[in-house]
PDB file of C-alpha atoms and ligand atoms in Angstrom:
ATOM      1  CA  MET N 703       0.020   0.029   0.050  1.00  0.00           C
ATOM      2  CA  ASN N 704       1.504   3.309  -0.995  1.00  0.00           C
ATOM      3  CA  SER N 705       1.825   6.020   1.553  1.00  0.00           C
ATOM      4  CA  GLU N 706      -1.169   8.157   0.171  1.00  0.00           C
ATOM      5  CA  ALA N 707      -3.385   5.027   0.240  1.00  0.00           C
ATOM      6  CA  LEU N 708      -2.191   4.171   3.822  1.00  0.00           C
ATOM      7  CA  PHE N 709      -2.793   7.692   4.870  1.00  0.00           C
ATOM      8  CA  ALA N 710      -6.348   7.721   3.542  1.00  0.00           C
ATOM      9  CA  GLN N 711      -6.961   4.309   5.336  1.00  0.00           C
ATOM     10  CA  THR N 712      -5.629   5.530   8.624  1.00  0.00           C
ATOM     11  CA  VAL N 713      -7.739   8.647   8.441  1.00  0.00           C
ATOM     12  CA  LYS N 714     -10.769   6.416   7.916  1.00  0.00           C
ATOM     13  CA  ARG N 715      -9.788   4.219  10.922  1.00  0.00           C
ATOM     14  CA  LEU N 716      -9.138   7.362  13.133  1.00  0.00           C
ATOM     15  CA  ARG N 717     -12.659   8.727  12.292  1.00  0.00           C
ATOM     16  CA  THR N 718     -14.325   5.742  13.902  1.00  0.00           C
ATOM     17  CA  ALA N 719     -11.566   4.799  16.480  1.00  0.00           C
ATOM     18  CA  ARG N 720     -12.922   3.943  20.078  1.00  0.00           C
ATOM     19  CA  HIS N 721      -9.355   4.064  21.514  1.00  0.00           C
ATOM     20  CA  LEU N 722      -6.305   5.382  19.998  1.00  0.00           C
ATOM     21  CA  VAL N 723      -2.872   4.728  21.312  1.00  0.00           C
ATOM     22  CA  VAL N 724       0.050   6.985  20.392  1.00  0.00           C
ATOM     23  CA  PHE N 725       3.411   5.445  21.117  1.00  0.00           C
ATOM     24  CA  THR N 726       6.385   7.609  20.621  1.00  0.00           C
ATOM     25  CA  GLY N 727      10.134   7.410  20.539  1.00  0.00           C
ATOM     26  CA  ALA N 728      13.098   9.778  20.112  1.00  0.00           C
ATOM     27  CA  GLY N 729      12.235  10.557  16.490  1.00  0.00           C
ATOM     28  CA  ILE N 730       9.070  12.660  17.515  1.00  0.00           C
ATOM     29  CA  SER N 731      11.447  15.075  19.243  1.00  0.00           C
ATOM     30  CA  ALA N 732      14.177  15.121  16.588  1.00  0.00           C
ATOM     31  CA  GLN N 733      12.820  18.322  14.953  1.00  0.00           C
ATOM     32  CA  SER N 734      12.916  19.975  18.202  1.00  0.00           C
ATOM     33  CA  GLY N 735      16.752  19.486  18.102  1.00  0.00           C
ATOM     34  CA  ILE N 736      16.891  16.666  20.600  1.00  0.00           C
ATOM     35  CA  SER N 737      19.177  13.966  19.387  1.00  0.00           C
ATOM     36  CA  THR N 738      17.823  10.558  18.779  1.00  0.00           C
ATOM     37  CA  PHE N 739      19.826   7.511  20.108  1.00  0.00           C
ATOM     38  CA  ARG N 740      20.742   5.373  17.130  1.00  0.00           C
ATOM     39  CA  ASP N 741      21.113   7.725  14.215  1.00  0.00           C
ATOM     40  CA  PRO N 742      24.551   6.458  12.957  1.00  0.00           C
ATOM     41  CA  SER N 743      26.139  10.004  12.885  1.00  0.00           C
ATOM     42  CA  THR N 744      24.048  12.301  15.273  1.00  0.00           C
ATOM     43  CA  GLY N 745      22.622   9.631  17.691  1.00  0.00           C
ATOM     44  CA  LEU N 746      23.550  10.009  21.447  1.00  0.00           C
ATOM     45  CA  TRP N 747      24.943   6.433  21.364  1.00  0.00           C
ATOM     46  CA  ALA N 748      27.162   7.257  18.399  1.00  0.00           C
ATOM     47  CA  ARG N 749      28.777   9.903  20.485  1.00  0.00           C
ATOM     48  CA  TYR N 750      28.714   8.672  24.006  1.00  0.00           C
ATOM     49  CA  ASP N 751      29.025   5.227  25.567  1.00  0.00           C
ATOM     50  CA  PRO N 752      25.796   4.182  27.361  1.00  0.00           C
ATOM     51  CA  LYS N 753      27.802   1.868  29.563  1.00  0.00           C
ATOM     52  CA  GLU N 754      29.675   4.885  30.926  1.00  0.00           C
ATOM     53  CA  LEU N 755      26.520   7.071  31.396  1.00  0.00           C
ATOM     54  CA  ALA N 756      23.245   5.070  31.425  1.00  0.00           C
ATOM     55  CA  THR N 757      23.659   2.244  33.933  1.00  0.00           C
ATOM     56  CA  PRO N 758      23.481   2.074  37.648  1.00  0.00           C
ATOM     57  CA  ALA N 759      27.143   0.874  37.653  1.00  0.00           C
ATOM     58  CA  ALA N 760      28.191   4.034  35.795  1.00  0.00           C
ATOM     59  CA  PHE N 761      26.417   6.189  38.350  1.00  0.00           C
ATOM     60  CA  ALA N 762      28.061   4.357  41.200  1.00  0.00           C
ATOM     61  CA  LYS N 763      31.561   4.670  39.561  1.00  0.00           C
ATOM     62  CA  ASP N 764      31.274   8.519  38.744  1.00  0.00           C
ATOM     63  CA  PRO N 765      28.081  10.059  39.947  1.00  0.00           C
ATOM     64  CA  ALA N 766      29.351  13.596  39.044  1.00  0.00           C
ATOM     65  CA  LEU N 767      29.910  12.727  35.451  1.00  0.00           C
ATOM     66  CA  VAL N 768      26.534  11.008  35.010  1.00  0.00           C
ATOM     67  CA  TRP N 769      24.775  13.770  36.857  1.00  0.00           C
ATOM     68  CA  ALA N 770      26.644  16.352  34.584  1.00  0.00           C
ATOM     69  CA  TRP N 771      25.500  14.563  31.427  1.00  0.00           C
ATOM     70  CA  TYR N 772      21.804  14.263  32.413  1.00  0.00           C
ATOM     71  CA  SER N 773      21.936  17.903  33.527  1.00  0.00           C
ATOM     72  CA  TRP N 774      23.220  18.848  30.060  1.00  0.00           C
ATOM     73  CA  ARG N 775      20.465  16.823  28.484  1.00  0.00           C
ATOM     74  CA  ARG N 776      17.886  18.446  30.642  1.00  0.00           C
ATOM     75  CA  THR N 777      19.317  21.900  29.682  1.00  0.00           C
ATOM     76  CA  LEU N 778      18.804  20.834  26.001  1.00  0.00           C
ATOM     77  CA  VAL N 779      15.120  19.896  26.581  1.00  0.00           C
ATOM     78  CA  ASN N 780      14.424  23.119  28.521  1.00  0.00           C
ATOM     79  CA  GLU N 781      15.875  25.254  25.648  1.00  0.00           C
ATOM     80  CA  ALA N 782      13.978  23.198  23.058  1.00  0.00           C
ATOM     81  CA  GLN N 783      10.328  23.767  21.917  1.00  0.00           C
ATOM     82  CA  PRO N 784       7.681  21.387  21.136  1.00  0.00           C
ATOM     83  CA  ASN N 785       7.398  20.849  17.374  1.00  0.00           C
ATOM     84  CA  ALA N 786       4.371  20.325  15.104  1.00  0.00           C
ATOM     85  CA  ALA N 787       4.273  16.513  15.840  1.00  0.00           C
ATOM     86  CA  HIS N 788       3.981  17.090  19.589  1.00  0.00           C
ATOM     87  CA  LEU N 789       1.296  19.781  18.974  1.00  0.00           C
ATOM     88  CA  ALA N 790      -0.634  17.348  16.612  1.00  0.00           C
ATOM     89  CA  VAL N 791      -0.569  14.601  19.272  1.00  0.00           C
ATOM     90  CA  ALA N 792      -2.068  17.038  21.709  1.00  0.00           C
ATOM     91  CA  ARG N 793      -5.024  17.850  19.196  1.00  0.00           C
ATOM     92  CA  LEU N 794      -5.610  14.110  18.626  1.00  0.00           C
ATOM     93  CA  ALA N 795      -6.521  13.860  22.293  1.00  0.00           C
ATOM     94  CA  GLN N 796      -9.059  16.471  21.826  1.00  0.00           C
ATOM     95  CA  CYS N 797     -10.795  14.892  18.846  1.00  0.00           C
ATOM     96  CA  LEU N 798     -11.328  11.308  19.920  1.00  0.00           C
ATOM     97  CA  PRO N 799     -13.086   9.510  22.757  1.00  0.00           C
ATOM     98  CA  LEU N 800     -10.148   7.784  24.284  1.00  0.00           C
ATOM     99  CA  VAL N 801      -6.435   8.524  23.516  1.00  0.00           C
ATOM    100  CA  THR N 802      -3.678   6.863  25.508  1.00  0.00           C
ATOM    101  CA  ILE N 803      -0.207   8.593  25.029  1.00  0.00           C
ATOM    102  CA  ILE N 804       2.858   6.397  25.835  1.00  0.00           C
ATOM    103  CA  THR N 805       6.410   7.473  25.326  1.00  0.00           C
ATOM    104  CA  GLN N 806       9.832   6.097  25.675  1.00  0.00           C
ATOM    105  CA  ASN N 807      11.277   9.630  25.762  1.00  0.00           C
ATOM    106  CA  VAL N 808      12.498  11.439  28.952  1.00  0.00           C
ATOM    107  CA  ASP N 809      11.693  14.846  27.604  1.00  0.00           C
ATOM    108  CA  ASP N 810       8.446  16.791  28.595  1.00  0.00           C
ATOM    109  CA  LEU N 811       7.730  18.092  24.979  1.00  0.00           C
ATOM    110  CA  LEU N 812       4.399  16.242  24.586  1.00  0.00           C
ATOM    111  CA  GLU N 813       3.225  17.619  27.959  1.00  0.00           C
ATOM    112  CA  ARG N 814       4.424  21.160  27.019  1.00  0.00           C
ATOM    113  CA  ALA N 815       2.472  20.818  23.746  1.00  0.00           C
ATOM    114  CA  GLY N 816      -0.644  20.228  25.680  1.00  0.00           C
ATOM    115  CA  SER N 817      -0.823  16.439  26.229  1.00  0.00           C
ATOM    116  CA  LYS N 818      -2.155  15.273  29.503  1.00  0.00           C
ATOM    117  CA  GLU N 819      -1.239  12.004  31.508  1.00  0.00           C
ATOM    118  CA  VAL N 820       1.586  11.016  29.277  1.00  0.00           C
ATOM    119  CA  ILE N 821       2.943   7.537  30.276  1.00  0.00           C
ATOM    120  CA  HIS N 822       6.704   7.761  30.498  1.00  0.00           C
ATOM    121  CA  LEU N 823       8.028   4.185  30.348  1.00  0.00           C
ATOM    122  CA  HIS N 824      11.640   5.238  30.530  1.00  0.00           C
ATOM    123  CA  GLY N 825      11.269   8.053  33.269  1.00  0.00           C
ATOM    124  CA  ASP N 826      11.856  11.677  32.776  1.00  0.00           C
ATOM    125  CA  LEU N 827      14.491  14.406  33.104  1.00  0.00           C
ATOM    126  CA  ALA N 828      12.204  16.670  34.992  1.00  0.00           C
ATOM    127  CA  SER N 829      12.438  14.603  38.231  1.00  0.00           C
ATOM    128  CA  ALA N 830      14.998  12.870  40.243  1.00  0.00           C
ATOM    129  CA  ARG N 831      15.305  10.451  43.204  1.00  0.00           C
ATOM    130  CA  CYS N 832      17.727   9.120  45.843  1.00  0.00           C
ATOM    131  CA  PHE N 833      20.112   6.430  44.442  1.00  0.00           C
ATOM    132  CA  GLN N 834      20.282   4.876  47.885  1.00  0.00           C
ATOM    133  CA  CYS N 835      16.725   5.089  49.324  1.00  0.00           C
ATOM    134  CA  ASN N 836      14.821   5.915  46.127  1.00  0.00           C
ATOM    135  CA  ARG N 837      12.828   8.657  47.782  1.00  0.00           C
ATOM    136  CA  PRO N 838      11.834  11.520  45.329  1.00  0.00           C
ATOM    137  CA  TYR N 839      14.246  14.399  45.335  1.00  0.00           C
ATOM    138  CA  LEU N 840      12.249  17.625  45.713  1.00  0.00           C
ATOM    139  CA  GLY N 841      15.127  20.193  45.372  1.00  0.00           C
ATOM    140  CA  PRO N 842      15.933  22.192  42.297  1.00  0.00           C
ATOM    141  CA  LEU N 843      17.407  20.555  39.233  1.00  0.00           C
ATOM    142  CA  PRO N 844      20.413  22.075  37.552  1.00  0.00           C
ATOM    143  CA  VAL N 845      19.917  23.676  34.109  1.00  0.00           C
ATOM    144  CA  GLY N 846      22.267  25.929  32.003  1.00  0.00           C
ATOM    145  CA  VAL N 847      24.808  23.023  31.884  1.00  0.00           C
ATOM    146  CA  GLY N 848      26.825  22.745  28.783  1.00  0.00           C
ATOM    147  CA  GLU N 849      27.907  19.713  26.870  1.00  0.00           C
ATOM    148  CA  ASP N 850      31.535  20.291  27.941  1.00  0.00           C
ATOM    149  CA  CYS N 851      30.630  19.947  31.598  1.00  0.00           C
ATOM    150  CA  ASP N 852      32.006  16.466  32.754  1.00  0.00           C
ATOM    151  CA  SER N 853      31.615  16.722  36.429  1.00  0.00           C
ATOM    152  CA  LEU N 854      28.834  18.009  38.614  1.00  0.00           C
ATOM    153  CA  GLU N 855      28.308  16.912  42.000  1.00  0.00           C
ATOM    154  CA  PRO N 856      24.681  15.530  42.448  1.00  0.00           C
ATOM    155  CA  PRO N 857      22.669  16.963  45.414  1.00  0.00           C
ATOM    156  CA  ARG N 858      22.126  14.822  48.594  1.00  0.00           C
ATOM    157  CA  CYS N 859      18.895  13.196  49.605  1.00  0.00           C
ATOM    158  CA  ALA N 860      17.098  15.125  52.514  1.00  0.00           C
ATOM    159  CA  HIS N 861      16.285  11.758  54.170  1.00  0.00           C
ATOM    160  CA  CYS N 862      19.320   9.610  53.976  1.00  0.00           C
ATOM    161  CA  ASN N 863      22.000  11.870  52.616  1.00  0.00           C
ATOM    162  CA  GLY N 864      22.394   9.511  49.558  1.00  0.00           C
ATOM    163  CA  GLN N 865      23.355  10.787  46.166  1.00  0.00           C
ATOM    164  CA  VAL N 866      20.515  12.065  43.971  1.00  0.00           C
ATOM    165  CA  ARG N 867      20.201  10.293  40.604  1.00  0.00           C
ATOM    166  CA  PRO N 868      18.223  11.099  37.427  1.00  0.00           C
ATOM    167  CA  ASN N 869      14.650   9.587  37.436  1.00  0.00           C
ATOM    168  CA  VAL N 870      15.287   7.703  34.173  1.00  0.00           C
ATOM    169  CA  VAL N 871      15.391   4.011  33.429  1.00  0.00           C
ATOM    170  CA  TRP N 872      19.025   2.928  32.742  1.00  0.00           C
ATOM    171  CA  PHE N 873      20.085  -0.157  30.858  1.00  0.00           C
ATOM    172  CA  GLY N 874      19.783  -3.146  33.138  1.00  0.00           C
ATOM    173  CA  GLU N 875      16.962  -1.571  35.094  1.00  0.00           C
ATOM    174  CA  GLY N 876      13.234  -2.582  34.901  1.00  0.00           C
ATOM    175  CA  MET N 877      10.682  -0.162  33.626  1.00  0.00           C
ATOM    176  CA  PRO N 878       8.185   1.216  36.209  1.00  0.00           C
ATOM    177  CA  GLU N 879       5.546  -1.455  36.767  1.00  0.00           C
ATOM    178  CA  GLN N 880       2.520   0.760  36.848  1.00  0.00           C
ATOM    179  CA  GLU N 881       3.401   2.470  33.614  1.00  0.00           C
ATOM    180  CA  LEU N 882       4.287  -0.809  31.973  1.00  0.00           C
ATOM    181  CA  ASP N 883       1.007  -2.333  32.985  1.00  0.00           C
ATOM    182  CA  GLN N 884      -0.983   0.635  31.800  1.00  0.00           C
ATOM    183  CA  ALA N 885       0.850   0.655  28.462  1.00  0.00           C
ATOM    184  CA  PHE N 886       0.269  -3.017  27.767  1.00  0.00           C
ATOM    185  CA  THR N 887      -3.330  -2.807  28.738  1.00  0.00           C
ATOM    186  CA  ALA N 888      -3.918   0.067  26.409  1.00  0.00           C
ATOM    187  CA  ALA N 889      -2.032  -1.701  23.608  1.00  0.00           C
ATOM    188  CA  ARG N 890      -4.296  -4.724  23.985  1.00  0.00           C
ATOM    189  CA  ASP N 891      -7.436  -2.637  24.038  1.00  0.00           C
ATOM    190  CA  CYS N 892      -6.816  -0.030  21.242  1.00  0.00           C
ATOM    191  CA  ASP N 893      -8.241  -0.213  17.779  1.00  0.00           C
ATOM    192  CA  VAL N 894      -5.756   2.148  16.221  1.00  0.00           C
ATOM    193  CA  MET N 895      -2.017   2.667  17.318  1.00  0.00           C
ATOM    194  CA  LEU N 896       0.330   5.225  15.788  1.00  0.00           C
ATOM    195  CA  SER N 897       3.948   4.169  16.577  1.00  0.00           C
ATOM    196  CA  ILE N 898       5.851   7.456  15.947  1.00  0.00           C
ATOM    197  CA  GLY N 899       9.678   7.699  15.670  1.00  0.00           C
ATOM    198  CA  THR N 900      10.945   4.714  17.323  1.00  0.00           C
ATOM    199  CA  SER N 901      13.405   2.187  16.089  1.00  0.00           C
ATOM    200  CA  GLY N 902      11.806  -0.680  18.017  1.00  0.00           C
ATOM    201  CA  ASN N 903      15.198  -1.669  19.477  1.00  0.00           C
ATOM    202  CA  VAL N 904      14.493  -1.726  23.195  1.00  0.00           C
ATOM    203  CA  TYR N 905      12.391  -4.131  24.953  1.00  0.00           C
ATOM    204  CA  PRO N 906       9.799  -4.627  26.501  1.00  0.00           C
ATOM    205  CA  ALA N 907       8.719  -1.110  25.306  1.00  0.00           C
ATOM    206  CA  ALA N 908       9.346  -2.330  21.664  1.00  0.00           C
ATOM    207  CA  ARG N 909       6.702  -5.160  22.328  1.00  0.00           C
ATOM    208  CA  ILE N 910       3.926  -2.399  22.568  1.00  0.00           C
ATOM    209  CA  PRO N 911       3.218  -2.074  18.755  1.00  0.00           C
ATOM    210  CA  THR N 912       3.291  -5.733  18.018  1.00  0.00           C
ATOM    211  CA  LEU N 913       0.935  -6.297  21.064  1.00  0.00           C
ATOM    212  CA  ALA N 914      -1.505  -3.921  19.540  1.00  0.00           C
ATOM    213  CA  ALA N 915      -1.454  -5.639  16.177  1.00  0.00           C
ATOM    214  CA  GLU N 916      -1.816  -8.980  17.601  1.00  0.00           C
ATOM    215  CA  HIS N 917      -5.051  -7.770  19.294  1.00  0.00           C
ATOM    216  CA  GLY N 918      -6.473  -6.459  16.063  1.00  0.00           C
ATOM    217  CA  ALA N 919      -5.457  -2.860  16.174  1.00  0.00           C
ATOM    218  CA  TRP N 920      -4.732  -0.878  13.011  1.00  0.00           C
ATOM    219  CA  LEU N 921      -1.007  -0.272  13.537  1.00  0.00           C
ATOM    220  CA  VAL N 922       0.724   2.476  11.612  1.00  0.00           C
ATOM    221  CA  HIS N 923       4.509   3.419  12.123  1.00  0.00           C
ATOM    222  CA  ILE N 924       5.474   7.020  11.313  1.00  0.00           C
ATOM    223  CA  ASN N 925       9.055   7.161  10.623  1.00  0.00           C
ATOM    224  CA  ILE N 926      11.606   8.537   8.193  1.00  0.00           C
ATOM    225  CA  GLU N 927      12.462   5.004   7.154  1.00  0.00           C
ATOM    226  CA  SER N 928      10.547   1.830   6.852  1.00  0.00           C
ATOM    227  CA  ILE N 929      10.359   0.178  10.235  1.00  0.00           C
ATOM    228  CA  GLY N 930       9.204  -3.016  11.837  1.00  0.00           C
ATOM    229  CA  ALA N 931       8.211  -6.323  10.260  1.00  0.00           C
ATOM    230  CA  ALA N 932       7.847  -6.573   6.425  1.00  0.00           C
ATOM    231  CA  SER N 933       4.160  -6.857   7.001  1.00  0.00           C
ATOM    232  CA  ASP N 934       4.025  -3.576   9.066  1.00  0.00           C
ATOM    233  CA  LYS N 935       2.547  -0.363   7.598  1.00  0.00           C
ATOM    234  CA  THR N 936       4.854   2.746   7.672  1.00  0.00           C
ATOM    235  CA  LEU N 937       3.936   6.235   6.674  1.00  0.00           C
ATOM    236  CA  VAL N 938       7.506   7.121   5.617  1.00  0.00           C
ATOM    237  CA  GLY N 939       8.552  10.677   6.279  1.00  0.00           C
ATOM    238  CA  ASP N 940       8.966  13.334   9.161  1.00  0.00           C
ATOM    239  CA  ALA N 941       6.537  13.084  11.955  1.00  0.00           C
ATOM    240  CA  THR N 942       6.078  16.892  11.783  1.00  0.00           C
ATOM    241  CA  GLN N 943       4.675  16.264   8.291  1.00  0.00           C
ATOM    242  CA  TRP N 944       2.494  13.342   8.617  1.00  0.00           C
ATOM    243  CA  LEU N 945       0.959  13.967  12.061  1.00  0.00           C
ATOM    244  CA  PRO N 946      -0.547  17.460  11.429  1.00  0.00           C
ATOM    245  CA  ARG N 947      -1.858  16.158   8.074  1.00  0.00           C
ATOM    246  CA  LEU N 948      -3.493  13.293   9.828  1.00  0.00           C
ATOM    247  CA  VAL N 949      -5.136  15.544  12.409  1.00  0.00           C
ATOM    248  CA  ASP N 950      -6.238  18.196   9.844  1.00  0.00           C
ATOM    249  CA  ALA N 951      -7.753  15.306   7.670  1.00  0.00           C
ATOM    250  CA  PHE N 952     -10.119  14.049  10.301  1.00  0.00           C
ATOM    251  CA  ALA N 953     -10.398  16.582  13.029  1.00  0.00           C
TER     252      ALA N 953
HETATM  253  N1  LIG T 941      10.169  11.824  12.141  1.00  0.00           N
HETATM  254  C1  LIG T 941       9.874  10.442  12.373  1.00  0.00           C
HETATM  255  N2  LIG T 941      10.901   9.543  12.713  1.00  0.00           N
HETATM  256  C2  LIG T 941      12.068   9.848  12.795  1.00  0.00           C
HETATM  257  C3  LIG T 941      12.454  11.219  12.800  1.00  0.00           C
HETATM  258  C4  LIG T 941      11.402  12.239  12.356  1.00  0.00           C
HETATM  259  N3  LIG T 941      11.759  13.581  12.238  1.00  0.00           N
HETATM  260  N4  LIG T 941      13.835  11.405  13.050  1.00  0.00           N
HETATM  261  C5  LIG T 941      14.224  10.142  13.442  1.00  0.00           C
HETATM  262  N5  LIG T 941      13.267   9.243  13.210  1.00  0.00           N
HETATM  263  C6  LIG T 941      13.227   7.864  13.607  1.00  0.00           C
HETATM  264  C7  LIG T 941      14.473   7.027  13.227  1.00  0.00           C
HETATM  265  O1  LIG T 941      14.335   6.577  11.960  1.00  0.00           O
HETATM  266  C8  LIG T 941      14.439   5.999  14.231  1.00  0.00           C
HETATM  267  O2  LIG T 941      13.762   4.788  13.803  1.00  0.00           O
HETATM  268  O3  LIG T 941      13.111   7.749  15.086  1.00  0.00           O
HETATM  269  C9  LIG T 941      13.693   6.412  15.527  1.00  0.00           C
HETATM  270  C10 LIG T 941      14.650   6.735  16.617  1.00  0.00           C
HETATM  271  O4  LIG T 941      15.247   5.569  17.100  1.00  0.00           O
HETATM  272  P1  LIG T 941      16.154   5.506  18.319  1.00  0.00           P
HETATM  273  O5  LIG T 941      17.085   6.494  18.114  1.00  0.00           O
HETATM  274  O6  LIG T 941      16.505   4.044  18.525  1.00  0.00           O
HETATM  275  O7  LIG T 941      15.264   6.012  19.532  1.00  0.00           O
HETATM  276  P2  LIG T 941      14.093   5.161  20.353  1.00  0.00           P
HETATM  277  O8  LIG T 941      13.460   4.062  19.445  1.00  0.00           O
HETATM  278  O9  LIG T 941      13.255   6.086  21.027  1.00  0.00           O
HETATM  279  O10 LIG T 941      14.956   4.339  21.449  1.00  0.00           O
HETATM  280  C11 LIG T 941      14.247   3.620  22.368  1.00  0.00           C
HETATM  281  O11 LIG T 941      16.414   3.244  23.613  1.00  0.00           O
HETATM  282  O12 LIG T 941      18.508   3.928  24.309  1.00  0.00           O
HETATM  283  C12 LIG T 941      17.149   3.676  24.794  1.00  0.00           C
HETATM  284  O13 LIG T 941      16.048   4.702  26.468  1.00  0.00           O
HETATM  285  C13 LIG T 941      16.351   4.995  25.219  1.00  0.00           C
HETATM  286  O14 LIG T 941      14.108   5.483  25.168  1.00  0.00           O
HETATM  287  C14 LIG T 941      15.205   5.077  24.278  1.00  0.00           C
HETATM  288  C15 LIG T 941      15.035   3.754  23.648  1.00  0.00           C
END
């Protein structure tokens, strides 16, 4: 099915959708200037070693390096603006009876574009917690941190004086149970799923689109490259092009 036919079919399905799930990855924030992870040249993992920055062992070994790196990423997010794709997702939620928004991203651009109750499967840069006792950290979080900053002492927990860590899911850690359960339940229930800007590399999050399709949902990827199984349907192109068109077509 060519993209225009797939687009028309998807609009038709959205018009009668009882429950839409929007599932997003780093690609939806790319046009806001936030790096994706696996782009061969600009991706974060092409420039940084996740083993040195995105694991509990990395934080234990050098908390100031990890805290500085996430403070730099938080600075980038705070300086970025939601793009047309984020704004279109917020409009979708106003046009349909039930929309569940699930993201793997740790930025808050969907919320800043107006989406409510976004399910963050991999945590978020806007919050932090104690590495020792896991209690939330309620103090200020550093911004204005440059990419060249490679050491920034993390604050201390008010309860146990432990070191404060970013509230993101690191490699080797489980995803938050409640969010995972909400996401899988929505995937099984929805009749349309838009999987936007994700390479589908990281499980269990990557299971969500296939779970929706297995339960009969109309699953469409929106991605600058064809993605998923050969039988999967992809609107190939930029999310900031396809999503506003989708919403304009049926809203
Ligand atoms: N529009 C649509 N898709 C895009 C755009 C765009 N403008 N730019 C990039 N993409 C697509 C890429 O083709 C790729 O398939 O977005 C996807 C980004 O893939 P990744 O960089 O692997 O990011 P993601 O899928 O979100 O990674 C999942 O991996 O490292 C972990 O925790 C991290 O949440 C992340 C998880």
